[in-house]
Amino acid sequence: MALNILFVAMGVFAGIYVGAIPGLSVTMATSLLIAMTFSWNTELALAVMIGVYVGGVYGGSRAAILLNIPGAPSAVATTFDGYPLAKKGKAGKAIAISTMTSVIGSLVGLLALWLAAPLVSKFALSFSPRDYFLLTLMGLLLVGSLGGKSVPKGLFAAGVGLMLGVVGMDPISGLGRMTFGITELRGGINYISVMIGLFGIGEALYQIRFRKSKVIRQEVGAIRPPMKKLLQMLPLSLQSGIIGTIVGALPGAGGEIAALLSYDTAKYTVRKPRVPFGEGAYEGVVAPESANNAAVGGALIPMLTLGIPGDSVTAILIGALAVHGIRAGPMLMISNPELFNTIVIFLLAATVFLLIFGMMGIRLFAKLTEVPRGILLPLIIVISVIGSYSINNMTSDVIWTLLFGVIGYFMKCRDFPVGPLVLGLVLGPIIEVNFRRAVIGASGVGGLIGEIFTNPLSLVLFALMSAMIISQIVKSSRKNV
Amino acid sequence: MKARQTGIYIVVLALAAVLLLLAFAITPFSEITISSDAAYPIFIASLCAIFAIWIVVSEERKRKHSKPVKDEETEQTEDISPDEENQSVFNLDALVMMGMIAVYGILLVFAGYIIATLVFTAGAVTYLYNRDFKTGLLVGFISTFIIVLVFKYGFSVILP
């Protein structure tokens, strides 16, 4: 266990570093970690991945506060007030507050995971294929609609992901589909290769466009935690932590939405901030930072209990578990309860290390972020290749990775979010199997529709899904008018 | 901008059409039933086609409602904003890197991981980092050595 905890610490340290560099994402780091941790035992691999996940989400706030550039998408809302605080010479205090409230948020998410996951997984055992189908479809629609600047682009990307998931043997009849007679395609497209390509190589190619941008030195003095201020902020931090956990637990929503929603809520609930929001209010740092870290625990709930990823990072974690022969889902909690407890302990340890590393070594982190991109980016590509090859020791996987790296680059250039495509690929087979089982079980589509309307859980899921689709269409058409 | 948008429309619509064709090619049309292996792909491909049309419609509406950017020096209106220009797909550095990645892929198959990685990192760092060949070569050698040491001997990962 001591070694595992050490690896959690290393993961948190690396995560803060990755998160602090604009352009390097937590998703990219965790996808690269699959290569490194391939031959490790499951617990050690999870230790470092959870460390990177927690550290990376927090690390994004560093660049957001100091440079006005969100280091990670979940730190976008932190720039609104974090940077104005830095401009006023309060960067140290802002970082201290962001660290402490990230810890509070992380603890709220952890508590929710610890309490809710066993209950959800027990409840999930009663799910029929019909409910699973509706739930996964709802998650995918949510990802597609929330995943980027354009709703149709997100949904299109998700659809393409679902179609990629069709390639290979039919899960029910075992016949090959869209394989073009190529033997390698009979097993389907390896989604880990696709993930590494899109998030690793695609991101590196995209960042090359900005390689000439100057490395900005991050100037900050000592970090002193303002305890009095922190106590004043505690209720807001808890409120944002709860919002973050709930949003994070929605399949596909993730820390970015959680942070923005919490920031928005804080603007309504904090009646009289000393400084208005957007001009350097501490509340504007507390809300998003508590929420995005709470979303980590939240996102792990659907991943561990239903096998449905809460965000892109948990999609990779599902892949990492699969590499180690473990299938995420309701049975995981029953067949392997120790693993769940281990994850909870790792998350707790990561939160403690977040506090330690967050309050110390600011100058070291600032130096680390100054590594030139011209050197860093080729190395990311090289490590991505190892990651892809190590899964099956097949060159065809490497080719997929390189190909999807180029596709990812084009998608990013044209504002097509890559997250929905990956989640479509991961969720596609689950959606299809459950859809077909539900149709066969209900003797046709008419029967399935009838069952949806007579079963309370299915009806609730269907109503939620319909409301989501309608609200997105209305929102999209309003945006365009 | 209009040409750029047209390019996106063509790619998206063509991709949707290809997906539909592939889905319908799985099973002869007369044998398709709701629980057959082709029904789900046809359903998803149809959704993709709807989303592709939605993209075209919404982007066109967006374009019509967006104001053209005025060039302050020439007082002429431009169709491309500086931000959009930066978003261009045809960025020379990125395209050169894609070429290097393609060569890297070929070298991986024919020359093995170590030689391919050494050539790629040295070449890529030279190109991306001030066109400095000495630094490129040095980074290439050191990084390849460290990667092989860490992954092959440290983590027992089989290299390509």
XYZ file of C-alpha atoms in Angstrom:
641
model
C 0.000 0.000 0.000
C 2.898 2.380 0.780
C 4.177 1.986 -2.779
C 0.695 2.632 -4.142
C 0.408 5.824 -2.104
C 3.828 6.913 -3.362
C 2.581 6.443 -6.911
C -0.548 8.450 -6.114
C 1.765 11.258 -4.968
C 3.814 11.023 -8.156
C 0.615 11.051 -10.185
C -0.685 14.167 -8.419
C 2.645 15.933 -8.963
C 2.705 15.003 -12.660
C -0.981 15.905 -12.982
C -0.492 19.403 -11.564
C 2.389 19.889 -14.000
C 0.371 18.660 -16.986
C -2.678 20.661 -15.943
C -0.619 23.823 -15.507
C 0.643 23.731 -19.102
C -1.978 25.166 -21.429
C -2.624 22.667 -24.178
C -1.531 19.569 -22.302
C -4.697 17.944 -21.061
C -5.423 15.443 -18.323
C -7.065 13.269 -20.965
C -3.849 13.264 -22.968
C -1.780 12.403 -19.889
C -4.029 9.534 -18.802
C -4.113 8.109 -22.341
C -0.294 8.134 -22.380
C -0.254 6.462 -18.970
C -1.871 3.365 -20.436
C 1.490 2.642 -22.092
C 3.508 3.198 -18.960
C 1.261 1.232 -16.681
C 0.496 -1.604 -19.060
C 2.764 -4.120 -17.356
C 2.077 -2.908 -13.788
C -0.394 -4.459 -11.438
C -3.883 -2.926 -11.556
C -3.660 -1.088 -8.244
C -0.393 0.629 -9.111
C -1.743 1.660 -12.514
C -4.920 3.035 -10.942
C -2.898 4.843 -8.260
C -0.932 6.869 -10.751
C -3.913 7.475 -13.043
C -6.161 8.728 -10.243
C -3.297 10.915 -9.012
C -2.890 12.455 -12.462
C -6.656 12.898 -12.805
C -7.038 14.754 -9.485
C -3.810 16.747 -9.900
C -4.541 17.646 -13.521
C -8.010 19.031 -12.829
C -6.537 21.234 -10.101
C -3.395 22.139 -12.096
C -5.489 23.869 -14.742
C -6.184 26.671 -12.263
C -2.502 27.665 -12.086
C -2.288 28.897 -15.652
C -5.840 30.276 -15.379
C -4.895 32.486 -12.432
C -1.378 33.436 -13.488
C -1.660 33.679 -17.273
C -5.398 34.034 -17.935
C -5.092 30.825 -20.004
C -7.060 27.858 -18.655
C -4.605 24.975 -18.299
C -7.543 22.595 -18.644
C -11.108 23.071 -19.966
C -12.417 22.726 -16.407
C -10.455 25.858 -15.423
C -12.141 28.180 -17.940
C -14.403 29.690 -15.269
C -11.412 30.207 -12.948
C -9.934 32.765 -15.366
C -12.929 35.095 -14.887
C -11.829 36.171 -11.421
C -8.503 34.392 -10.915
C -6.590 36.498 -13.405
C -8.025 39.835 -12.190
C -6.859 38.798 -8.702
C -3.357 38.068 -10.052
C -3.288 41.458 -11.763
C -4.012 43.040 -8.392
C -0.959 41.242 -6.964
C -3.067 38.649 -5.132
C -1.967 35.605 -7.154
C -0.540 33.868 -4.073
C -3.804 34.253 -2.164
C -5.851 33.191 -5.193
C -3.768 30.031 -5.624
C -4.029 29.281 -1.896
C -7.809 29.682 -2.011
C -8.067 27.595 -5.188
C -5.959 24.852 -3.577
C -7.935 24.741 -0.343
C -11.322 24.828 -2.070
C -10.207 22.226 -4.615
C -9.440 20.000 -1.639
C -12.877 20.690 -0.140
C -14.532 19.968 -3.506
C -12.532 16.793 -3.924
C -13.620 15.627 -0.446
C -17.286 16.325 -1.248
C -16.985 14.277 -4.465
C -15.168 11.532 -2.611
C -17.848 11.354 0.074
C -20.551 11.162 -2.580
C -18.678 8.388 -4.371
C -18.191 6.434 -1.168
C -21.834 6.735 -0.115
C -23.638 6.621 -3.459
C -21.666 4.117 -5.519
C -22.661 0.979 -3.553
C -26.321 2.049 -3.589
C -26.306 2.915 -7.301
C -24.635 -0.355 -8.222
C -27.209 -2.344 -6.217
C -29.963 -0.383 -7.930
C -28.276 -0.871 -11.328
C -28.539 -4.638 -10.950
C -32.284 -4.281 -11.381
C -31.819 -2.425 -14.696
C -33.210 -4.192 -17.736
C -31.485 -3.965 -21.168
C -34.147 -1.375 -22.015
C -33.074 0.866 -19.110
C -29.407 0.437 -19.945
C -30.135 1.375 -23.543
C -31.975 4.534 -22.506
C -29.360 5.498 -19.919
C -26.375 5.098 -22.238
C -28.184 6.859 -25.050
C -29.007 9.713 -22.675
C -25.356 9.930 -21.626
C -24.242 10.065 -25.222
C -26.785 12.730 -26.135
C -25.597 14.764 -23.171
C -21.996 14.424 -24.276
C -22.860 15.349 -27.824
C -24.886 18.364 -26.858
C -22.585 19.686 -24.146
C -19.299 18.711 -25.705
C -18.468 21.789 -27.719
C -19.476 25.080 -29.252
C -21.982 23.503 -31.642
C -24.675 20.983 -30.680
C -24.993 19.348 -34.146
C -21.211 19.003 -34.440
C -21.061 17.254 -31.051
C -23.925 14.945 -31.973
C -22.407 14.211 -35.386
C -19.092 13.311 -33.740
C -20.947 11.033 -31.313
C -22.784 9.397 -34.243
C -19.525 8.752 -36.089
C -18.146 7.224 -32.871
C -21.181 4.933 -32.670
C -20.647 3.866 -36.281
C -16.986 3.117 -35.605
C -18.205 0.921 -32.757
C -20.166 -1.146 -35.285
C -16.980 -2.239 -37.097
C -16.132 -5.854 -36.268
C -18.178 -8.858 -35.286
C -21.868 -8.410 -34.632
C -22.300 -8.882 -30.849
C -25.355 -11.139 -31.260
C -24.937 -13.098 -34.509
C -21.106 -13.029 -34.606
C -21.061 -12.062 -38.296
C -18.524 -9.509 -39.507
C -19.784 -5.983 -40.220
C -17.967 -3.242 -42.147
C -14.738 -5.254 -42.037
C -14.085 -5.210 -45.821
C -12.557 -8.654 -45.520
C -9.688 -7.322 -43.392
C -8.885 -9.788 -40.615
C -7.608 -7.080 -38.224
C -10.989 -5.363 -38.371
C -12.928 -8.426 -37.210
C -12.044 -7.638 -33.608
C -13.283 -4.071 -34.074
C -11.417 -0.808 -33.799
C -9.454 -0.696 -30.582
C -10.853 2.337 -28.788
C -7.732 2.828 -26.709
C -5.723 3.320 -29.930
C -8.352 5.786 -31.092
C -8.242 7.646 -27.754
C -4.463 7.864 -27.748
C -4.556 9.100 -31.337
C -7.232 11.728 -30.778
C -6.121 12.966 -27.383
C -2.355 12.415 -27.656
C -1.243 12.878 -31.245
C -4.213 15.006 -32.328
C -3.672 17.408 -29.446
C 0.104 17.529 -30.068
C -0.476 18.327 -33.757
C -2.952 21.016 -32.799
C -0.565 22.562 -30.274
C 2.189 22.743 -32.927
C 0.289 25.657 -34.423
C 1.068 27.626 -31.290
C 4.687 26.541 -30.905
C 5.965 30.023 -31.702
C 3.989 31.613 -28.881
C 6.396 32.834 -26.247
C 6.860 30.875 -23.037
C 5.390 33.162 -20.416
C 7.105 33.201 -17.087
C 4.713 32.727 -14.219
C 5.480 35.272 -11.510
C 4.107 34.653 -8.036
C 5.245 35.243 -4.511
C 4.731 33.035 -1.486
C 1.418 31.267 -1.014
C -0.237 32.077 2.276
C -3.587 30.493 2.998
C -5.955 33.219 4.285
C -7.759 31.147 6.929
C -10.342 33.777 7.807
C -11.312 34.216 4.181
C -11.421 30.483 3.742
C -13.891 30.044 6.609
C -16.097 32.681 5.021
C -15.962 30.788 1.735
C -16.690 27.362 3.226
C -20.482 27.362 2.593
C -19.951 28.419 -1.034
C -17.257 25.797 -1.473
C -19.577 23.085 -0.125
C -22.456 24.289 -2.303
C -20.218 24.259 -5.396
C -18.836 20.864 -4.407
C -22.343 19.429 -4.322
C -23.184 20.962 -7.728
C -19.892 19.647 -9.114
C -20.566 16.143 -7.833
C -24.063 16.011 -9.297
C -23.005 17.424 -12.679
C -19.919 15.204 -12.717
C -22.094 12.149 -12.095
C -24.170 12.877 -15.196
C -22.673 10.723 -17.917
C -20.592 12.917 -20.153
C -21.033 16.278 -18.414
C -17.594 16.559 -16.753
C -15.717 19.222 -14.795
C -15.995 22.010 -17.365
C -19.793 22.164 -17.217
C -19.682 21.689 -13.441
C -17.338 24.654 -12.999
C -19.308 26.970 -15.273
C -22.620 26.006 -13.674
C -21.228 26.539 -10.167
C -19.800 29.917 -11.139
C -23.173 30.924 -12.525
C -24.986 29.679 -9.418
C -22.525 31.536 -7.169
C -23.344 34.770 -8.974
C -26.962 34.353 -7.893
C -26.417 33.001 -4.392
C -23.631 35.344 -3.240
C -25.725 38.438 -2.834
C -23.086 41.011 -1.920
C -19.551 40.035 -2.881
C -16.899 42.542 -1.727
C -15.639 42.766 -5.287
C -18.067 42.202 -8.175
C -17.801 38.915 -10.073
C -15.436 39.201 -13.019
C -13.295 41.866 -11.337
C -11.379 39.690 -8.919
C -13.929 38.205 -6.514
C -12.564 35.352 -4.404
C -15.973 33.722 -4.728
C -15.345 33.502 -8.480
C -12.337 31.275 -7.805
C -13.933 29.247 -5.014
C -17.016 28.158 -6.984
C -15.384 26.686 -10.124
C -12.402 25.208 -8.293
C -14.571 23.400 -5.732
C -16.886 22.158 -8.471
C -14.346 20.837 -10.962
C -12.541 18.778 -8.367
C -15.814 17.485 -6.918
C -16.733 16.379 -10.441
C -13.878 13.854 -10.321
C -15.610 11.838 -7.582
C -18.934 12.381 -9.330
C -17.651 11.105 -12.678
C -16.352 7.941 -11.044
C -19.871 7.025 -9.835
C -21.403 6.099 -13.240
C -18.071 4.666 -14.354
C -17.749 2.222 -11.471
C -21.402 1.404 -10.979
C -22.795 1.354 -14.515
C -19.710 1.067 -16.693
C -20.696 4.386 -18.286
C -17.926 6.996 -18.414
C -18.692 10.299 -16.703
C -16.191 12.135 -18.919
C -13.293 11.524 -21.336
C -10.839 10.680 -18.541
C -13.149 8.071 -17.024
C -13.609 6.624 -20.546
C -9.847 6.094 -20.579
C -9.960 4.659 -17.058
C -12.534 2.118 -18.274
C -10.087 1.227 -21.059
C -7.224 1.000 -18.571
C -9.265 -1.350 -16.369
C -10.140 -3.432 -19.440
C -6.428 -3.698 -20.290
C -5.985 -5.191 -16.815
C -8.876 -7.578 -17.343
C -11.414 -5.728 -15.200
C -14.812 -4.721 -16.508
C -16.384 -1.615 -14.992
C -20.073 -1.953 -14.164
C -22.471 -3.049 -11.417
C -20.804 -6.435 -11.065
C -17.464 -4.787 -10.257
C -18.781 -3.611 -6.887
C -19.993 -7.103 -6.049
C -17.222 -9.246 -7.486
C -14.376 -6.900 -6.582
C -15.394 -4.656 -3.666
C -11.742 -4.304 -2.593
C -10.992 -2.477 -5.816
C -13.697 0.075 -5.057
C -12.294 0.648 -1.571
C -8.813 0.977 -3.054
C -10.027 3.625 -5.503
C -11.649 5.550 -2.642
C -8.386 5.391 -0.648
C -6.385 6.545 -3.689
C -8.750 9.433 -4.193
C -8.391 10.423 -0.538
C -4.601 10.168 -0.746
C -4.612 12.209 -3.959
C -6.619 14.919 -2.192
C -4.074 15.062 0.643
C -1.183 15.302 -1.832
C -3.092 17.958 -3.730
C -3.049 20.064 -0.583
C 0.662 19.441 -0.008
C 1.861 20.030 -3.579
C -0.613 22.852 -4.106
C 0.784 24.871 -1.214
C 4.424 24.093 -1.934
C 6.817 24.169 -4.844
C 5.102 26.950 -6.753
C 8.414 28.125 -8.245
C 9.323 24.611 -9.348
C 5.986 24.196 -11.120
C 6.406 27.588 -12.747
C 9.812 26.482 -14.109
C 8.474 23.145 -15.340
C 5.819 24.840 -17.431
C 8.531 26.707 -19.340
C 9.700 23.621 -21.307
C 9.580 24.617 -25.021
C 6.743 23.023 -26.979
C 9.093 22.294 -29.875
C 10.789 19.686 -27.689
C 7.775 18.513 -25.703
C 5.354 17.798 -28.548
C 7.462 15.297 -30.565
C 8.031 13.367 -27.334
C 4.271 13.153 -26.751
C 3.865 11.628 -30.229
C 6.621 9.074 -29.587
C 5.137 8.006 -26.234
C 1.658 7.809 -27.809
C 3.011 5.247 -30.269
C 4.351 3.059 -27.438
C 0.999 3.353 -25.676
C -0.912 2.193 -28.690
C 1.441 -0.691 -29.492
C 1.654 -1.988 -25.947
C -2.063 -2.894 -25.780
C -1.956 -5.818 -28.235
C 1.597 -5.608 -29.614
C 0.101 -4.969 -33.039
C 1.413 -2.480 -35.588
C -2.126 -2.036 -36.923
C -3.048 -0.378 -33.600
C -0.216 2.108 -34.120
C -1.511 2.875 -37.603
C -4.983 3.519 -36.139
C -3.444 5.834 -33.552
C -1.511 7.830 -36.136
C -4.554 7.994 -38.417
C -6.867 9.150 -35.638
C -4.208 11.635 -34.541
C -4.534 13.322 -37.930
C -8.355 13.054 -37.810
C -8.297 14.566 -34.301
C -6.237 17.474 -35.580
C -8.733 18.237 -38.344
C -11.646 17.884 -35.916
C -10.093 20.340 -33.474
C -9.352 22.817 -36.255
C -12.983 22.745 -37.308
C -14.468 22.818 -33.782
C -15.717 19.232 -33.826
C -15.323 17.948 -30.241
C -13.365 14.693 -30.043
C -14.786 13.599 -26.664
C -18.213 12.589 -28.082
C -16.526 10.493 -30.785
C -14.556 8.527 -28.194
C -17.557 8.104 -25.921
C -19.633 7.019 -28.927
C -17.051 4.370 -29.682
C -16.973 3.204 -26.045
C -20.731 3.305 -25.508
C -21.736 2.105 -28.993
C -21.482 -1.638 -28.360
C -23.269 -1.261 -24.976
C -26.101 0.700 -26.598
C -26.455 -1.756 -29.481
C -26.449 -4.943 -27.406
C -28.980 -3.556 -24.967
C -31.167 -2.117 -27.726
C -31.310 -5.425 -29.571
C -31.880 -7.433 -26.408
C -34.664 -5.032 -25.449
C -36.265 -5.292 -28.906
C -36.029 -9.098 -28.956
C -37.324 -9.305 -25.364
C -40.278 -7.053 -26.165
C -41.045 -8.827 -29.478
C -40.429 -5.739 -31.600
C -40.250 -1.970 -31.442
C -43.962 -1.619 -30.662
C -43.534 -3.857 -27.654
C -40.434 -1.942 -26.564
C -42.251 1.391 -26.725
C -45.107 -0.135 -24.766
C -42.694 -1.398 -22.096
C -41.036 2.009 -21.820
C -44.382 3.638 -21.092
C -45.458 1.036 -18.555
C -42.204 0.804 -16.599
C -41.644 3.748 -14.183
C -37.820 3.787 -14.406
C -37.820 3.526 -18.195
C -40.462 6.210 -18.395
C -38.418 8.583 -16.216
C -35.301 7.970 -18.323
C -37.267 8.433 -21.531
C -38.846 11.668 -20.242
C -35.432 13.016 -19.203
C -33.959 12.134 -22.575
C -36.833 13.745 -24.470
C -36.632 16.902 -22.340
C -32.901 17.074 -23.022
C -33.318 16.731 -26.779
C -36.086 19.336 -26.926
C -34.173 21.827 -24.746
C -31.038 21.410 -26.878
C -32.959 21.945 -30.120
C -34.644 25.041 -28.685
C -31.320 26.373 -27.326
C -29.565 25.719 -30.605
C -32.220 27.413 -32.704
C -32.258 30.432 -30.328
C -28.471 30.687 -30.582
C -28.614 30.759 -34.355
C -31.377 33.329 -34.638
C -14.652 31.817 -45.296
C -17.368 30.694 -47.665
C -14.971 28.286 -49.410
C -13.871 26.956 -46.014
C -17.472 26.402 -44.947
C -18.298 24.710 -48.241
C -15.348 22.380 -47.659
C -16.719 21.395 -44.224
C -20.190 20.825 -45.651
C -18.834 18.591 -48.413
C -16.772 16.511 -45.962
C -19.590 16.148 -43.423
C -22.279 15.330 -45.991
C -19.984 12.952 -47.870
C -19.079 11.167 -44.635
C -22.753 10.855 -43.710
C -23.525 9.451 -47.189
C -20.656 6.938 -46.952
C -21.862 5.810 -43.514
C -25.382 5.303 -44.874
C -24.068 3.293 -47.831
C -21.914 1.144 -45.543
C -24.823 0.537 -43.176
C -27.166 -0.499 -45.982
C -24.483 -2.780 -47.446
C -24.352 -4.963 -44.296
C -27.464 -7.031 -45.095
C -29.581 -7.282 -48.273
C -32.385 -4.735 -48.006
C -35.172 -7.342 -48.057
C -33.682 -9.142 -45.024
C -33.442 -6.109 -42.752
C -35.552 -6.409 -39.607
C -35.513 -4.307 -36.466
C -33.437 -6.881 -34.576
C -31.106 -7.773 -37.471
C -27.429 -6.829 -37.475
C -27.988 -4.001 -39.981
C -30.852 -2.219 -38.243
C -28.783 -0.461 -35.597
C -26.063 0.784 -38.023
C -28.769 2.024 -40.409
C -30.454 3.872 -37.551
C -27.178 5.483 -36.435
C -26.105 6.335 -40.007
C -29.512 7.953 -40.585
C -29.033 10.021 -37.439
C -25.580 11.041 -38.697
C -27.179 12.194 -41.959
C -29.721 14.263 -40.016
C -26.953 15.778 -37.861
C -24.890 16.534 -41.000
C -27.815 18.447 -42.500
C -28.335 20.189 -39.153
C -24.654 21.273 -39.205
C -25.030 22.768 -42.688
C -28.254 24.585 -41.778
C -26.998 25.949 -38.450
C -23.607 27.013 -39.826
C -25.264 28.766 -42.746
C -27.630 30.584 -40.392
C -24.678 31.535 -38.194
C -22.720 32.808 -41.205
C -25.634 34.890 -42.440
C -26.076 36.525 -39.053
C -22.371 37.187 -38.385
C -21.050 40.634 -39.309
C -18.057 40.840 -41.671
C -14.817 42.075 -40.068
C -13.689 45.508 -41.190
C -10.021 46.016 -41.990
C -8.979 49.238 -40.238
C -6.175 50.148 -42.687
C -7.900 49.550 -45.975
C -11.415 50.222 -44.688
C -12.494 47.128 -46.614
C -14.607 44.422 -45.159
C -12.953 41.033 -44.883
C -14.625 37.688 -44.923
C -11.967 36.118 -42.686
C -11.326 37.244 -39.126
C -7.768 36.931 -37.752
C -9.019 34.286 -35.330
C -10.464 32.210 -38.136
C -7.237 32.531 -40.111
C -5.392 31.118 -37.118
C -7.836 28.227 -37.180
C -6.799 27.278 -40.716
C -6.337 23.548 -41.206
C -3.497 24.117 -43.633
C -0.961 25.224 -41.076
C 2.491 24.541 -42.523
C 4.040 23.307 -39.264
C 1.179 20.913 -38.605
C 1.232 19.615 -42.173
C 5.006 19.086 -42.041
C 4.547 17.195 -38.767
C 1.872 15.025 -40.358
C 4.347 14.197 -43.116
C 6.947 13.340 -40.489
C 4.410 11.165 -38.668
C 3.703 9.301 -41.928
C 7.443 8.717 -42.435
C 7.668 7.660 -38.785
C 4.902 5.105 -39.324
C 6.732 3.653 -42.345
C 10.071 3.610 -40.514
C 8.463 1.849 -37.547
C 7.501 -1.041 -39.805
C 10.771 -1.290 -41.726
C 13.480 -0.004 -39.366
C 12.093 -0.726 -35.889
C 11.218 1.521 -32.974
C 14.662 2.734 -31.926
C 15.868 3.946 -35.327
C 12.447 5.335 -36.264
C 12.144 7.212 -32.961
C 15.660 8.583 -33.176
C 15.081 9.870 -36.718
C 11.637 11.239 -35.865
C 12.539 13.047 -32.633
C 15.753 14.468 -34.094
C 13.916 15.631 -37.211
C 10.845 16.955 -35.420
C 12.772 18.799 -32.707
C 15.103 20.296 -35.329
C 12.135 21.522 -37.311
C 10.086 22.775 -34.381
C 12.830 24.130 -32.138
C 14.628 27.006 -33.915
C 15.810 24.780 -36.805
C 18.724 23.825 -34.566
C 20.081 20.507 -35.823
C 22.553 20.015 -32.972
C 19.827 20.397 -30.335
C 17.534 18.181 -32.397
C 20.094 15.420 -32.618
C 20.980 15.708 -28.936
C 17.320 15.618 -27.835
C 16.732 12.725 -30.267
C 19.540 10.641 -28.802
C 18.798 11.434 -25.154
C 15.026 11.001 -25.429
C 15.287 7.733 -27.389
C 17.770 6.404 -24.842
C 15.577 7.407 -21.891
C 12.378 6.099 -23.520
C 13.945 2.725 -24.293
C 15.473 2.544 -20.824
C 12.272 3.518 -19.006
C 9.735 1.618 -21.095
C 11.656 -1.458 -22.192
C 13.720 -2.095 -19.102
C 11.829 -0.117 -16.456
C 8.210 -0.895 -17.315
C 8.849 -4.103 -19.353
C 6.823 -2.758 -22.257
C 7.385 -4.441 -25.635
C 8.406 -1.746 -28.094
C 7.122 -1.773 -31.700
